[in-house]
Amino acid sequence: MIRTILELTCRDPLVSRDGRPFGMEQGNRMRGLAWLLPSVVAGSFRTALVKAHPNLDFSGDIPQRLQRIHVAGVFPAVGEELYLPAPNDCLWNDQAHTIHRVQPVAFREGEGGDFPEAPLQPVMLKEEQAPDDFKPQTPPAWWPLRKYAQWLTDPETSRASAWFDSSFLNRAFQESREHVKLDAGTGAAEESRLFATTGLTLTCLPRFGVQPTLPQAERCAAVTLTARVTLDDRTFDHLTSFQMWHPLGGERRLVHWKSLNNSQRWSCPHAVGTTLKHAKQVRMVLATPAIFREGWKPGWLDGNLEGSPPGSTVTLKLVGVGIQRWRAVSGWSLAVPRGPKPIRRMVPAGGVYYFTLINGHADALTSCWLESVCDDEQDRRDGFGLAVWGTW
């Protein structure tokens, strides 16, 4: 088996469009997503891997063998530090200068809810955390891994707002571009040949809490993107020395791809394994959007909400769920027969699932760090549903 870390350096703002119609008589504005979908990265890399070898093409069984390559990511990185999307269990009360972590709270006598599964508990603040109502502020979009590990392992459910320092990053800038086709004879724009695109600037991300009047070098952090590739097909041995320019996303925007064989960016922090060793309450946070057959509910859970994540023998019981509303994913298939892919529902990145330990040792879940928890094998290969683990 070959496993390597890829470093992606963007030359242009990347276009990652949503599924709304775009084209002649369908709308002239291409609307972009806040981040790249895992399947976009996986598809682009698999294409690049074939183009990087002089003796490979897309004939025979090569397309099927490419589909079996596991591609995970992408995430931003500053130097060797990985960044992960903000978890949904974070509520920031800026007025009280406090950051709260929500968790399941058992119903009191006479209380109840209309949850889809009866045993589930509401995920909420405890009364002692916030005796008064407040409107939560949006937390930083990207968290450095060392801070994320603290969030996953610290038993404290409230902390000072100063914990959000300038090492946290905000969401990427979106750059809009207007495109026009000129008539060679008149030099004027052709009728109905005007459209707009929106791209993500991913050479740098704005630092959280930094004054906008500061120079750009202090306001923004220079970032690269990082992905992880796993394969066991000797046909693609050139992965270890893989390096090339290749488009990623829409409009063929260029990215430099490079293998980093000794990078430790994706490793599970030691503190997580130590904390999980004696844990009885386990938290699963989605680092990329997940696709489950039953919508919000992982298919590896049975009717009693018990089960083991893919690749693990640890048995868990679901207690509570904290997720945003579903997002759509579709696309266009270039494989035969070509055509539009069906629309599917995703659980957005940052979703939190709360479990109690039924059987096994929770520290065994460190082997599932940033591994996929999706039901379908191809979704796991495409990088959907990467999860990190902690306690609550």
Short mmCIF file of C-alpha atoms in Angstrom, two decimals:
data_model
loop_
_atom_site.label_atom_id
_atom_site.label_comp_id
_atom_site.label_asym_id
_atom_site.label_seq_id
_atom_site.Cartn_x
_atom_site.Cartn_y
_atom_site.Cartn_z
CA MET A 1 0.00 0.00 0.00
CA ILE A 2 1.18 3.50 -0.85
CA ARG A 3 0.01 6.44 1.25
CA THR A 4 1.26 9.93 0.59
CA ILE A 5 0.35 13.51 1.40
CA LEU A 6 -0.21 15.94 -1.46
CA GLU A 7 0.56 19.65 -1.31
CA LEU A 8 -1.50 21.83 -3.64
CA THR A 9 -0.41 25.39 -4.43
CA CYS A 10 -3.02 27.47 -6.22
CA ARG A 11 -2.04 29.75 -9.08
CA ASP A 12 -5.55 31.11 -9.68
CA PRO A 13 -8.75 31.59 -7.65
CA LEU A 14 -10.56 28.23 -7.78
CA VAL A 15 -14.12 27.92 -9.05
CA SER A 16 -16.32 25.49 -7.11
CA ARG A 17 -19.86 26.06 -8.34
CA ASP A 18 -23.10 24.96 -6.79
CA GLY A 19 -25.77 23.05 -8.68
CA ARG A 20 -27.85 25.98 -9.91
CA PRO A 21 -28.33 26.25 -13.70
CA PHE A 22 -25.61 28.11 -15.57
CA GLY A 23 -25.30 28.60 -19.32
CA MET A 24 -27.17 29.93 -22.30
CA GLU A 25 -30.70 30.98 -21.31
CA GLN A 26 -30.17 29.51 -17.81
CA GLY A 27 -28.48 32.36 -16.01
CA ASN A 28 -25.25 34.23 -16.58
CA ARG A 29 -23.87 34.18 -13.03
CA MET A 30 -21.90 31.21 -11.76
CA ARG A 31 -22.42 30.95 -7.99
CA GLY A 32 -19.64 29.41 -5.93
CA LEU A 33 -19.44 27.28 -2.81
CA ALA A 34 -17.49 28.28 0.28
CA TRP A 35 -15.11 25.32 -0.17
CA LEU A 36 -14.25 22.59 -2.64
CA LEU A 37 -16.26 19.37 -2.52
CA PRO A 38 -14.20 16.19 -1.91
CA SER A 39 -15.35 14.58 -5.17
CA VAL A 40 -14.00 17.54 -7.18
CA VAL A 41 -10.54 17.03 -5.69
CA ALA A 42 -10.67 13.25 -6.13
CA GLY A 43 -11.70 13.47 -9.78
CA SER A 44 -9.08 16.06 -10.66
CA PHE A 45 -6.29 14.12 -8.94
CA ARG A 46 -7.16 10.82 -10.63
CA THR A 47 -7.08 12.52 -14.01
CA ALA A 48 -3.75 14.17 -13.22
CA LEU A 49 -2.25 10.87 -12.05
CA VAL A 50 -2.84 9.30 -15.46
CA LYS A 51 -1.57 12.34 -17.36
CA ALA A 52 1.61 12.33 -15.25
CA HIS A 53 2.66 8.91 -16.63
CA PRO A 54 3.77 8.72 -20.28
CA ASN A 55 2.51 5.15 -20.73
CA LEU A 56 -0.97 5.52 -19.21
CA ASP A 57 -4.26 6.59 -20.75
CA PHE A 58 -7.95 6.14 -19.98
CA SER A 59 -8.47 3.00 -22.04
CA GLY A 60 -9.22 -0.51 -20.78
CA ASP A 61 -9.84 -0.89 -17.05
CA ILE A 62 -7.88 2.21 -16.02
CA PRO A 63 -11.03 4.25 -15.16
CA GLN A 64 -12.24 1.49 -12.82
CA ARG A 65 -8.83 1.20 -11.17
CA LEU A 66 -8.68 4.96 -10.69
CA GLN A 67 -12.02 4.84 -8.88
CA ARG A 68 -10.47 2.50 -6.29
CA ILE A 69 -7.89 5.11 -5.24
CA HIS A 70 -8.72 6.76 -1.89
CA VAL A 71 -8.41 10.56 -2.04
CA ALA A 72 -9.07 12.59 1.12
CA GLY A 73 -9.21 16.36 1.43
CA VAL A 74 -8.54 19.13 0.75
CA PHE A 75 -7.81 21.21 3.85
CA PRO A 76 -5.74 24.38 4.26
CA ALA A 77 -2.33 24.16 5.89
CA VAL A 78 0.02 26.81 7.24
CA GLY A 79 3.48 25.30 7.15
CA GLU A 80 3.08 21.82 8.63
CA GLU A 81 -0.07 22.65 10.62
CA LEU A 82 -3.35 21.29 9.32
CA TYR A 83 -6.57 23.32 9.60
CA LEU A 84 -10.04 21.80 10.03
CA PRO A 85 -13.51 23.38 9.66
CA ALA A 86 -15.23 24.75 12.76
CA PRO A 87 -17.34 22.20 14.68
CA ASN A 88 -21.07 22.76 15.15
CA ASP A 89 -20.90 22.33 18.93
CA CYS A 90 -19.23 25.73 19.34
CA LEU A 91 -21.43 28.65 20.45
CA TRP A 92 -19.68 31.99 20.84
CA ASN A 93 -21.25 34.62 23.09
CA ASP A 94 -19.28 37.70 22.11
CA GLN A 95 -21.14 39.98 24.54
CA ALA A 96 -20.15 37.83 27.52
CA HIS A 97 -16.70 37.13 26.00
CA THR A 98 -17.32 33.40 26.36
CA ILE A 99 -17.09 30.36 24.10
CA HIS A 100 -19.44 27.50 24.97
CA ARG A 101 -19.47 23.86 23.94
CA VAL A 102 -22.91 22.27 23.67
CA GLN A 103 -23.59 18.62 24.44
CA PRO A 104 -26.54 16.25 24.95
CA VAL A 105 -28.74 17.08 27.93
CA ALA A 106 -31.25 14.53 29.22
CA PHE A 107 -34.92 15.47 29.22
CA ARG A 108 -36.34 16.40 32.59
CA GLU A 109 -39.62 14.98 33.81
CA GLY A 110 -42.48 16.14 31.61
CA GLU A 111 -40.20 17.21 28.74
CA GLY A 112 -39.95 15.62 25.30
CA GLY A 113 -39.23 16.25 21.64
CA ASP A 114 -40.14 15.16 18.13
CA PHE A 115 -36.76 13.68 17.23
CA PRO A 116 -36.68 11.07 14.43
CA GLU A 117 -35.29 8.51 16.90
CA ALA A 118 -36.85 8.30 20.37
CA PRO A 119 -33.68 7.71 22.47
CA LEU A 120 -31.93 10.86 21.21
CA GLN A 121 -31.31 13.73 23.61
CA PRO A 122 -31.34 17.44 22.71
CA VAL A 123 -27.93 19.00 22.11
CA MET A 124 -27.95 22.32 23.93
CA LEU A 125 -26.38 24.62 26.48
CA LYS A 126 -26.75 23.83 30.14
CA GLU A 127 -28.51 26.47 32.19
CA GLU A 128 -25.37 27.25 34.19
CA GLN A 129 -23.45 27.95 30.96
CA ALA A 130 -25.78 30.71 29.77
CA PRO A 131 -28.55 31.77 32.17
CA ASP A 132 -29.61 34.53 29.72
CA ASP A 133 -30.49 34.29 26.04
CA PHE A 134 -27.95 35.51 23.50
CA LYS A 135 -27.40 35.50 19.75
CA PRO A 136 -24.32 33.41 18.91
CA GLN A 137 -21.64 34.98 16.74
CA THR A 138 -20.10 33.09 13.85
CA PRO A 139 -16.84 31.44 14.99
CA PRO A 140 -13.70 31.35 12.83
CA ALA A 141 -14.14 29.09 9.81
CA TRP A 142 -10.83 27.21 10.12
CA TRP A 143 -9.20 25.94 13.31
CA PRO A 144 -5.53 24.92 13.69
CA LEU A 145 -5.14 21.26 14.61
CA ARG A 146 -3.48 21.93 17.99
CA LYS A 147 -6.48 24.07 19.03
CA TYR A 148 -8.90 21.54 17.56
CA ALA A 149 -7.29 18.81 19.67
CA GLN A 150 -7.88 20.95 22.79
CA TRP A 151 -11.53 21.37 21.82
CA LEU A 152 -11.93 17.61 21.38
CA THR A 153 -10.28 16.64 24.67
CA ASP A 154 -10.82 19.45 27.21
CA PRO A 155 -13.61 18.59 29.69
CA GLU A 156 -14.40 22.28 30.23
CA THR A 157 -17.58 23.35 28.43
CA SER A 158 -16.91 27.12 28.59
CA ARG A 159 -13.83 29.24 28.03
CA ALA A 160 -12.85 32.88 27.46
CA SER A 161 -13.19 34.41 24.00
CA ALA A 162 -9.45 35.12 24.02
CA TRP A 163 -9.01 31.45 23.10
CA PHE A 164 -9.86 32.54 19.55
CA ASP A 165 -6.50 34.08 18.64
CA SER A 166 -4.96 35.08 15.32
CA SER A 167 -3.90 31.50 14.57
CA PHE A 168 -7.55 30.85 13.61
CA LEU A 169 -8.51 31.64 10.02
CA ASN A 170 -11.66 33.04 8.43
CA ARG A 171 -13.29 31.72 5.27
CA ALA A 172 -11.65 32.31 1.91
CA PHE A 173 -12.12 35.53 -0.02
CA GLN A 174 -14.46 35.15 -2.99
CA GLU A 175 -13.32 36.93 -6.13
CA SER A 176 -15.87 37.78 -8.83
CA ARG A 177 -14.86 38.08 -12.47
CA GLU A 178 -16.93 39.38 -15.37
CA HIS A 179 -16.37 37.67 -18.71
CA VAL A 180 -17.34 38.98 -22.12
CA LYS A 181 -16.93 37.76 -25.70
CA LEU A 182 -15.88 40.48 -28.13
CA ASP A 183 -16.90 40.63 -31.76
CA ALA A 184 -13.68 40.65 -33.77
CA GLY A 185 -15.17 42.91 -36.42
CA THR A 186 -16.73 45.62 -34.26
CA GLY A 187 -14.72 45.30 -31.06
CA ALA A 188 -17.98 45.36 -29.09
CA ALA A 189 -19.46 42.68 -26.87
CA GLU A 190 -21.53 40.03 -28.61
CA GLU A 191 -25.17 39.79 -27.66
CA SER A 192 -25.84 37.39 -24.72
CA ARG A 193 -22.13 36.62 -24.34
CA LEU A 194 -21.64 38.12 -20.88
CA PHE A 195 -21.27 36.01 -17.74
CA ALA A 196 -19.73 36.15 -14.26
CA THR A 197 -17.79 33.62 -12.18
CA THR A 198 -16.90 33.51 -8.49
CA GLY A 199 -13.60 31.97 -7.38
CA LEU A 200 -12.00 31.18 -4.03
CA THR A 201 -8.67 32.87 -3.30
CA LEU A 202 -6.72 30.02 -1.70
CA THR A 203 -3.16 31.31 -1.67
CA CYS A 204 -3.93 33.02 1.64
CA LEU A 205 -6.73 33.08 4.21
CA PRO A 206 -7.64 36.04 6.44
CA ARG A 207 -6.57 35.75 10.06
CA PHE A 208 -9.27 35.95 12.70
CA GLY A 209 -9.51 39.09 14.82
CA VAL A 210 -6.79 41.03 12.99
CA GLN A 211 -7.37 44.71 12.21
CA PRO A 212 -8.20 45.27 8.52
CA THR A 213 -5.89 48.30 8.42
CA LEU A 214 -2.77 46.17 8.88
CA PRO A 215 -0.59 45.17 5.90
CA GLN A 216 -1.77 42.08 4.04
CA ALA A 217 1.18 40.02 5.27
CA GLU A 218 -0.14 40.48 8.83
CA ARG A 219 -3.86 40.26 7.99
CA CYS A 220 -3.59 37.01 6.04
CA ALA A 221 -1.78 33.71 6.42
CA ALA A 222 -0.08 32.16 3.41
CA VAL A 223 -1.60 28.71 2.95
CA THR A 224 -1.27 25.65 0.78
CA LEU A 225 -3.88 22.94 0.40
CA THR A 226 -3.28 19.39 1.55
CA ALA A 227 -4.80 16.07 0.55
CA ARG A 228 -4.04 12.42 1.35
CA VAL A 229 -3.90 9.61 -1.20
CA THR A 230 -3.98 5.87 -0.49
CA LEU A 231 -3.67 3.15 -3.13
CA ASP A 232 -2.48 -0.44 -3.51
CA ASP A 233 -2.19 -0.62 -7.31
CA ARG A 234 1.41 -0.85 -8.52
CA THR A 235 0.35 0.68 -11.84
CA PHE A 236 0.42 4.07 -10.12
CA ASP A 237 3.81 3.75 -8.39
CA HIS A 238 4.79 7.12 -9.82
CA LEU A 239 2.62 8.69 -7.10
CA THR A 240 5.66 8.89 -4.79
CA SER A 241 7.35 11.34 -7.18
CA PHE A 242 4.15 12.93 -8.47
CA GLN A 243 4.52 16.63 -9.32
CA MET A 244 2.72 18.63 -12.00
CA TRP A 245 0.47 21.54 -12.89
CA HIS A 246 -3.13 20.47 -13.40
CA PRO A 247 -6.56 22.19 -13.28
CA LEU A 248 -8.83 21.89 -10.25
CA GLY A 249 -12.50 22.87 -10.24
CA GLY A 250 -14.33 24.87 -12.89
CA GLU A 251 -12.88 27.09 -15.63
CA ARG A 252 -9.66 25.00 -15.59
CA ARG A 253 -7.94 27.12 -12.93
CA LEU A 254 -4.38 25.86 -12.39
CA VAL A 255 -2.94 24.23 -9.28
CA HIS A 256 0.52 22.76 -8.64
CA TRP A 257 0.31 19.23 -7.21
CA LYS A 258 3.25 17.70 -5.35
CA SER A 259 3.78 14.56 -3.23
CA LEU A 260 5.19 15.05 0.29
CA ASN A 261 6.20 11.59 1.44
CA ASN A 262 7.40 12.56 4.93
CA SER A 263 4.66 14.97 6.01
CA GLN A 264 2.93 14.36 9.37
CA ARG A 265 0.13 16.90 8.85
CA TRP A 266 -2.64 14.30 8.93
CA SER A 267 -1.47 12.40 12.02
CA CYS A 268 -3.75 12.09 15.05
CA PRO A 269 -2.55 14.34 17.91
CA HIS A 270 -1.12 12.42 20.86
CA ALA A 271 -3.46 14.21 23.29
CA VAL A 272 -6.50 12.76 21.52
CA GLY A 273 -5.32 9.17 21.93
CA THR A 274 -4.42 9.75 25.57
CA THR A 275 -7.82 11.24 26.38
CA LEU A 276 -9.75 8.53 24.52
CA LYS A 277 -7.92 5.77 26.38
CA HIS A 278 -10.32 5.77 29.34
CA ALA A 279 -13.26 7.59 27.73
CA LYS A 280 -16.84 6.33 27.94
CA GLN A 281 -18.40 9.25 26.03
CA VAL A 282 -17.17 9.77 22.47
CA ARG A 283 -17.65 12.67 20.08
CA MET A 284 -17.40 12.34 16.28
CA VAL A 285 -16.95 15.55 14.25
CA LEU A 286 -17.20 15.59 10.46
CA ALA A 287 -14.25 17.29 8.77
CA THR A 288 -15.77 16.90 5.28
CA PRO A 289 -19.43 16.58 4.23
CA ALA A 290 -20.83 13.08 4.74
CA ILE A 291 -23.31 11.08 2.68
CA PHE A 292 -25.43 8.48 4.48
CA ARG A 293 -28.17 6.28 3.03
CA GLU A 294 -30.57 7.46 5.74
CA GLY A 295 -29.83 11.16 5.42
CA TRP A 296 -28.51 12.38 8.76
CA LYS A 297 -28.08 8.89 10.26
CA PRO A 298 -25.00 6.73 9.57
CA GLY A 299 -25.98 3.42 8.00
CA TRP A 300 -23.67 1.49 10.34
CA LEU A 301 -26.05 2.21 13.22
CA ASP A 302 -28.80 -0.36 13.81
CA GLY A 303 -32.36 0.16 15.04
CA ASN A 304 -31.06 0.69 18.58
CA LEU A 305 -28.65 3.38 17.31
CA GLU A 306 -25.69 1.09 18.02
CA GLY A 307 -22.88 0.10 15.70
CA SER A 308 -19.21 0.32 14.76
CA PRO A 309 -17.67 2.90 12.40
CA PRO A 310 -16.15 1.52 9.17
CA GLY A 311 -12.78 -0.08 9.87
CA SER A 312 -13.30 -0.25 13.65
CA THR A 313 -14.45 -2.90 16.14
CA VAL A 314 -15.47 -0.34 18.78
CA THR A 315 -19.23 -0.45 19.43
CA LEU A 316 -20.91 2.92 20.03
CA LYS A 317 -24.45 4.06 20.86
CA LEU A 318 -25.72 7.35 19.45
CA VAL A 319 -27.00 9.76 22.10
CA GLY A 320 -27.31 13.12 20.33
CA VAL A 321 -26.68 14.90 17.03
CA GLY A 322 -25.74 18.51 16.28
CA ILE A 323 -25.79 19.19 12.52
CA GLN A 324 -26.86 21.91 10.09
CA ARG A 325 -29.52 21.36 7.45
CA TRP A 326 -28.58 19.20 4.48
CA ARG A 327 -26.64 20.42 1.45
CA ALA A 328 -26.98 19.11 -2.09
CA VAL A 329 -24.30 17.50 -4.23
CA SER A 330 -24.62 16.47 -7.86
CA GLY A 331 -22.37 16.95 -10.88
CA TRP A 332 -21.74 15.70 -14.37
CA SER A 333 -20.40 12.23 -15.09
CA LEU A 334 -17.73 11.91 -17.78
CA ALA A 335 -17.86 8.11 -17.55
CA VAL A 336 -20.00 6.18 -20.02
CA PRO A 337 -22.92 6.77 -20.10
CA ARG A 338 -22.21 10.48 -19.71
CA GLY A 339 -24.77 12.74 -18.13
CA PRO A 340 -25.91 14.49 -14.96
CA LYS A 341 -25.35 12.75 -11.65
CA PRO A 342 -28.35 12.37 -9.30
CA ILE A 343 -28.75 14.96 -6.56
CA ARG A 344 -27.85 13.59 -3.13
CA ARG A 345 -28.07 15.05 0.35
CA MET A 346 -24.98 15.68 2.46
CA VAL A 347 -24.48 16.28 6.16
CA PRO A 348 -22.30 19.45 6.13
CA ALA A 349 -18.78 19.51 7.52
CA GLY A 350 -18.65 20.38 11.21
CA GLY A 351 -21.55 18.10 12.16
CA VAL A 352 -21.17 16.50 15.59
CA TYR A 353 -22.38 13.06 16.70
CA TYR A 354 -22.35 12.12 20.39
CA PHE A 355 -21.92 8.49 21.46
CA THR A 356 -21.53 6.39 24.56
CA LEU A 357 -19.10 3.47 24.51
CA ILE A 358 -20.77 0.03 24.48
CA ASN A 359 -17.86 -2.30 23.75
CA GLY A 360 -14.13 -2.01 23.15
CA HIS A 361 -11.61 0.71 23.95
CA ALA A 362 -12.23 4.20 22.64
CA ASP A 363 -8.54 4.87 21.96
CA ALA A 364 -8.80 2.36 19.09
CA LEU A 365 -10.68 5.11 17.24
CA THR A 366 -7.37 6.92 16.68
CA SER A 367 -6.87 4.51 13.75
CA CYS A 368 -10.04 6.08 12.26
CA TRP A 369 -8.67 9.64 12.56
CA LEU A 370 -9.58 11.53 9.39
CA GLU A 371 -10.96 8.33 7.84
CA SER A 372 -14.37 8.23 6.19
CA VAL A 373 -17.49 7.12 8.07
CA CYS A 374 -19.78 7.09 5.00
CA ASP A 375 -21.87 4.02 4.19
CA ASP A 376 -20.93 3.58 0.53
CA GLU A 377 -17.43 2.41 -0.35
CA GLN A 378 -17.10 4.79 -3.32
CA ASP A 379 -18.11 7.76 -1.17
CA ARG A 380 -15.36 6.76 1.25
CA ARG A 381 -12.84 6.56 -1.61
CA ASP A 382 -13.91 10.03 -2.80
CA GLY A 383 -13.17 11.62 0.59
CA PHE A 384 -16.68 12.28 1.88
CA GLY A 385 -17.33 11.90 5.60
CA LEU A 386 -13.82 12.26 7.04
CA ALA A 387 -14.17 12.29 10.82
CA VAL A 388 -12.14 13.22 13.89
CA TRP A 389 -12.76 11.88 17.38
CA GLY A 390 -12.83 13.27 20.88
CA THR A 391 -14.73 13.11 24.17
CA TRP A 392 -17.65 14.99 25.68
#
